[in-house]
Structures are given as C-alpha cells and as structure tokens.
C-alpha cells in the first residue's frame, strides 16, 4: 500500500463556495479540505468554464455564511482548482470546518446504527 505524501490529512467536505481573483469569480463545491488547503470543483451550468486563474495567483474563497479566506492558487484545471492557505487564521478556520464535518459524520453513523438496531 502506498502512503500519501501530503503534509495534512484531507477530509471530504462538500460546501458551496465562490473563488474570486480580481474581476474573475466562479462558484463551485469544495470537495476535500485539509488544514492548509481546499480543492473546489467549479460548477459548469453550460458544460464548460473559462477562467483566468493562474497558479500562484492570489484568490479569495467565499463561503455562503459570509466567511472569506485568502490564499493562493496551487493547481489549476478546467474543472476546478486547489487553493493553498498560509495564514494561521485560515488554518484555524479550516480545522474548525474539519472538526464540524467529523462530528456530523460520527453523529450520522451513530444515528444510523441506532435506527438499524431499534427500528426493525
């Protein structure tokens, strides 16, 4: 089994978000989150997305709850991008999102297990 070379553990987290750099902005869904970064899939209502994002460019990631994180584009693809955050406040925010997601998963698993055992 191959070990992962990444420095931070990734967690699946699907949230609506918008990436903005200058006048270029695209909406999408976060797919996985670590303590230092996020991958976002752009939503393509017309089947394709054209954008001017470039690796290394400064971007803002806006979540629906008013939260904004500033980072840099790490990897760019037509369908999405990886964003890296160096700011410790962004790291703390991402850790909180990860903890919330883990708590929801545990609660969901506990509820399903309880219903499975007690509601037959």
PDB file of C-alpha atoms in Angstrom:
ATOM      1  CA  UNK A   1       0.000   0.000   0.000  1.00  0.00           C
ATOM      2  CA  UNK A   2       1.370   3.384  -0.996  1.00  0.00           C
ATOM      3  CA  UNK A   3       1.499   6.056   1.701  1.00  0.00           C
ATOM      4  CA  UNK A   4       0.276   9.541   0.972  1.00  0.00           C
ATOM      5  CA  UNK A   5       2.970  12.206   0.728  1.00  0.00           C
ATOM      6  CA  UNK A   6       0.802  15.141   1.731  1.00  0.00           C
ATOM      7  CA  UNK A   7       1.591  17.007   4.924  1.00  0.00           C
ATOM      8  CA  UNK A   8      -2.027  17.376   6.036  1.00  0.00           C
ATOM      9  CA  UNK A   9      -4.842  14.858   6.225  1.00  0.00           C
ATOM     10  CA  UNK A  10      -7.705  15.545   3.811  1.00  0.00           C
ATOM     11  CA  UNK A  11     -11.402  15.303   4.653  1.00  0.00           C
ATOM     12  CA  UNK A  12     -14.291  15.151   2.182  1.00  0.00           C
ATOM     13  CA  UNK A  13     -16.338  18.290   2.697  1.00  0.00           C
ATOM     14  CA  UNK A  14     -18.963  19.495   0.232  1.00  0.00           C
ATOM     15  CA  UNK A  15     -19.843  23.157   0.678  1.00  0.00           C
ATOM     16  CA  UNK A  16     -20.952  25.846  -1.749  1.00  0.00           C
ATOM     17  CA  UNK A  17     -18.173  28.396  -2.232  1.00  0.00           C
ATOM     18  CA  UNK A  18     -17.037  31.097  -4.640  1.00  0.00           C
ATOM     19  CA  UNK A  19     -13.465  31.713  -5.775  1.00  0.00           C
ATOM     20  CA  UNK A  20     -12.565  35.269  -6.699  1.00  0.00           C
ATOM     21  CA  UNK A  21      -9.402  36.841  -8.133  1.00  0.00           C
ATOM     22  CA  UNK A  22      -9.764  40.395  -9.357  1.00  0.00           C
ATOM     23  CA  UNK A  23     -12.890  40.514 -11.523  1.00  0.00           C
ATOM     24  CA  UNK A  24     -12.863  36.769 -12.203  1.00  0.00           C
ATOM     25  CA  UNK A  25     -15.202  34.772  -9.948  1.00  0.00           C
ATOM     26  CA  UNK A  26     -16.610  31.257 -10.167  1.00  0.00           C
ATOM     27  CA  UNK A  27     -18.911  29.256  -7.948  1.00  0.00           C
ATOM     28  CA  UNK A  28     -18.329  25.661  -7.061  1.00  0.00           C
ATOM     29  CA  UNK A  29     -18.360  22.963  -4.437  1.00  0.00           C
ATOM     30  CA  UNK A  30     -15.478  22.202  -2.131  1.00  0.00           C
ATOM     31  CA  UNK A  31     -14.513  18.536  -2.423  1.00  0.00           C
ATOM     32  CA  UNK A  32     -11.770  17.967   0.052  1.00  0.00           C
ATOM     33  CA  UNK A  33     -10.270  20.129   2.735  1.00  0.00           C
ATOM     34  CA  UNK A  34      -7.087  19.922   4.750  1.00  0.00           C
ATOM     35  CA  UNK A  35      -5.693  22.216   7.422  1.00  0.00           C
ATOM     36  CA  UNK A  36      -3.777  24.132   4.739  1.00  0.00           C
ATOM     37  CA  UNK A  37      -5.914  23.973   1.616  1.00  0.00           C
ATOM     38  CA  UNK A  38      -9.108  23.284  -0.286  1.00  0.00           C
ATOM     39  CA  UNK A  39      -9.965  21.728  -3.645  1.00  0.00           C
ATOM     40  CA  UNK A  40     -13.006  23.253  -5.327  1.00  0.00           C
ATOM     41  CA  UNK A  41     -14.906  21.849  -8.315  1.00  0.00           C
ATOM     42  CA  UNK A  42     -16.325  24.614 -10.476  1.00  0.00           C
ATOM     43  CA  UNK A  43     -19.990  24.162 -11.309  1.00  0.00           C
ATOM     44  CA  UNK A  44     -20.452  24.196 -15.070  1.00  0.00           C
ATOM     45  CA  UNK A  45     -24.064  25.010 -15.964  1.00  0.00           C
ATOM     46  CA  UNK A  46     -23.211  25.399 -19.667  1.00  0.00           C
ATOM     47  CA  UNK A  47     -20.876  22.411 -19.793  1.00  0.00           C
ATOM     48  CA  UNK A  48     -17.615  24.349 -19.619  1.00  0.00           C
ATOM     49  CA  UNK A  49     -15.883  27.042 -17.602  1.00  0.00           C
ATOM     50  CA  UNK A  50     -13.388  29.568 -18.871  1.00  0.00           C
ATOM     51  CA  UNK A  51     -11.368  31.420 -16.298  1.00  0.00           C
ATOM     52  CA  UNK A  52      -8.169  33.403 -15.904  1.00  0.00           C
ATOM     53  CA  UNK A  53      -6.960  31.788 -12.673  1.00  0.00           C
ATOM     54  CA  UNK A  54      -3.224  31.028 -12.747  1.00  0.00           C
ATOM     55  CA  UNK A  55      -1.025  29.018 -10.376  1.00  0.00           C
ATOM     56  CA  UNK A  56       0.330  31.311  -7.686  1.00  0.00           C
ATOM     57  CA  UNK A  57      -2.322  33.989  -8.151  1.00  0.00           C
ATOM     58  CA  UNK A  58      -3.900  35.378  -5.008  1.00  0.00           C
ATOM     59  CA  UNK A  59      -7.533  34.297  -4.603  1.00  0.00           C
ATOM     60  CA  UNK A  60     -10.353  34.691  -2.123  1.00  0.00           C
ATOM     61  CA  UNK A  61     -12.601  31.778  -1.194  1.00  0.00           C
ATOM     62  CA  UNK A  62     -16.062  32.941  -0.105  1.00  0.00           C
ATOM     63  CA  UNK A  63     -18.429  30.598   1.734  1.00  0.00           C
ATOM     64  CA  UNK A  64     -22.190  31.154   1.945  1.00  0.00           C
ATOM     65  CA  UNK A  65     -22.054  32.005   5.648  1.00  0.00           C
ATOM     66  CA  UNK A  66     -20.022  35.170   4.992  1.00  0.00           C
ATOM     67  CA  UNK A  67     -16.661  33.565   5.755  1.00  0.00           C
ATOM     68  CA  UNK A  68     -13.801  34.576   3.417  1.00  0.00           C
ATOM     69  CA  UNK A  69     -10.343  33.006   3.270  1.00  0.00           C
ATOM     70  CA  UNK A  70      -7.410  34.397   1.280  1.00  0.00           C
ATOM     71  CA  UNK A  71      -4.896  32.077  -0.319  1.00  0.00           C
ATOM     72  CA  UNK A  72      -3.008  31.229  -3.492  1.00  0.00           C
ATOM     73  CA  UNK A  73      -3.990  29.022  -6.401  1.00  0.00           C
ATOM     74  CA  UNK A  74      -1.829  25.913  -6.203  1.00  0.00           C
ATOM     75  CA  UNK A  75      -3.075  23.675  -9.042  1.00  0.00           C
ATOM     76  CA  UNK A  76      -5.486  24.723 -11.785  1.00  0.00           C
ATOM     77  CA  UNK A  77      -7.643  22.538 -14.015  1.00  0.00           C
ATOM     78  CA  UNK A  78     -10.526  23.492 -16.317  1.00  0.00           C
ATOM     79  CA  UNK A  79     -12.969  21.900 -13.863  1.00  0.00           C
ATOM     80  CA  UNK A  80     -11.518  23.194 -10.594  1.00  0.00           C
ATOM     81  CA  UNK A  81      -8.556  24.314  -8.550  1.00  0.00           C
ATOM     82  CA  UNK A  82      -6.569  23.640  -5.407  1.00  0.00           C
ATOM     83  CA  UNK A  83      -6.074  26.615  -3.107  1.00  0.00           C
ATOM     84  CA  UNK A  84      -3.309  26.800  -0.510  1.00  0.00           C
ATOM     85  CA  UNK A  85      -3.574  28.959   2.619  1.00  0.00           C
ATOM     86  CA  UNK A  86      -0.543  30.200   4.569  1.00  0.00           C
ATOM     87  CA  UNK A  87      -2.442  32.329   7.088  1.00  0.00           C
ATOM     88  CA  UNK A  88      -2.765  30.784  10.572  1.00  0.00           C
ATOM     89  CA  UNK A  89      -6.309  32.175  10.892  1.00  0.00           C
ATOM     90  CA  UNK A  90      -7.286  30.342   7.706  1.00  0.00           C
ATOM     91  CA  UNK A  91      -5.719  27.164   9.112  1.00  0.00           C
ATOM     92  CA  UNK A  92      -7.778  27.549  12.299  1.00  0.00           C
ATOM     93  CA  UNK A  93     -10.952  28.089  10.262  1.00  0.00           C
ATOM     94  CA  UNK A  94     -10.260  25.012   8.142  1.00  0.00           C
ATOM     95  CA  UNK A  95      -9.566  22.946  11.290  1.00  0.00           C
ATOM     96  CA  UNK A  96     -12.967  24.050  12.621  1.00  0.00           C
ATOM     97  CA  UNK A  97     -14.696  23.036   9.360  1.00  0.00           C
ATOM     98  CA  UNK A  98     -12.965  19.647   9.509  1.00  0.00           C
ATOM     99  CA  UNK A  99     -13.966  19.123  13.155  1.00  0.00           C
ATOM    100  CA  UNK A 100     -17.599  20.025  12.365  1.00  0.00           C
ATOM    101  CA  UNK A 101     -17.644  17.579   9.467  1.00  0.00           C
ATOM    102  CA  UNK A 102     -16.149  14.776  11.583  1.00  0.00           C
ATOM    103  CA  UNK A 103     -18.693  15.418  14.340  1.00  0.00           C
ATOM    104  CA  UNK A 104     -21.572  15.300  11.830  1.00  0.00           C
ATOM    105  CA  UNK A 105     -20.264  12.028  10.391  1.00  0.00           C
ATOM    106  CA  UNK A 106     -19.983  10.441  13.831  1.00  0.00           C
ATOM    107  CA  UNK A 107     -23.494  11.598  14.746  1.00  0.00           C
ATOM    108  CA  UNK A 108     -24.854  10.311  11.448  1.00  0.00           C
ATOM    109  CA  UNK A 109     -23.175   6.917  11.893  1.00  0.00           C
ATOM    110  CA  UNK A 110     -24.443   6.636  15.473  1.00  0.00           C
ATOM    111  CA  UNK A 111     -27.998   7.509  14.420  1.00  0.00           C
ATOM    112  CA  UNK A 112     -27.995   5.018  11.548  1.00  0.00           C
ATOM    113  CA  UNK A 113     -26.620   2.287  13.831  1.00  0.00           C
ATOM    114  CA  UNK A 114     -29.267   3.064  16.491  1.00  0.00           C
ATOM    115  CA  UNK A 115     -32.111   3.045  13.944  1.00  0.00           C
ATOM    116  CA  UNK A 116     -30.837  -0.155  12.409  1.00  0.00           C
ATOM    117  CA  UNK A 117     -30.818  -1.940  15.778  1.00  0.00           C
ATOM    118  CA  UNK A 118     -34.015  -0.492  17.260  1.00  0.00           C
ATOM    119  CA  UNK A 119     -36.463   0.177  14.447  1.00  0.00           C
ATOM    120  CA  UNK A 120     -36.984  -3.170  12.785  1.00  0.00           C
TER     121      UNK A 120
END
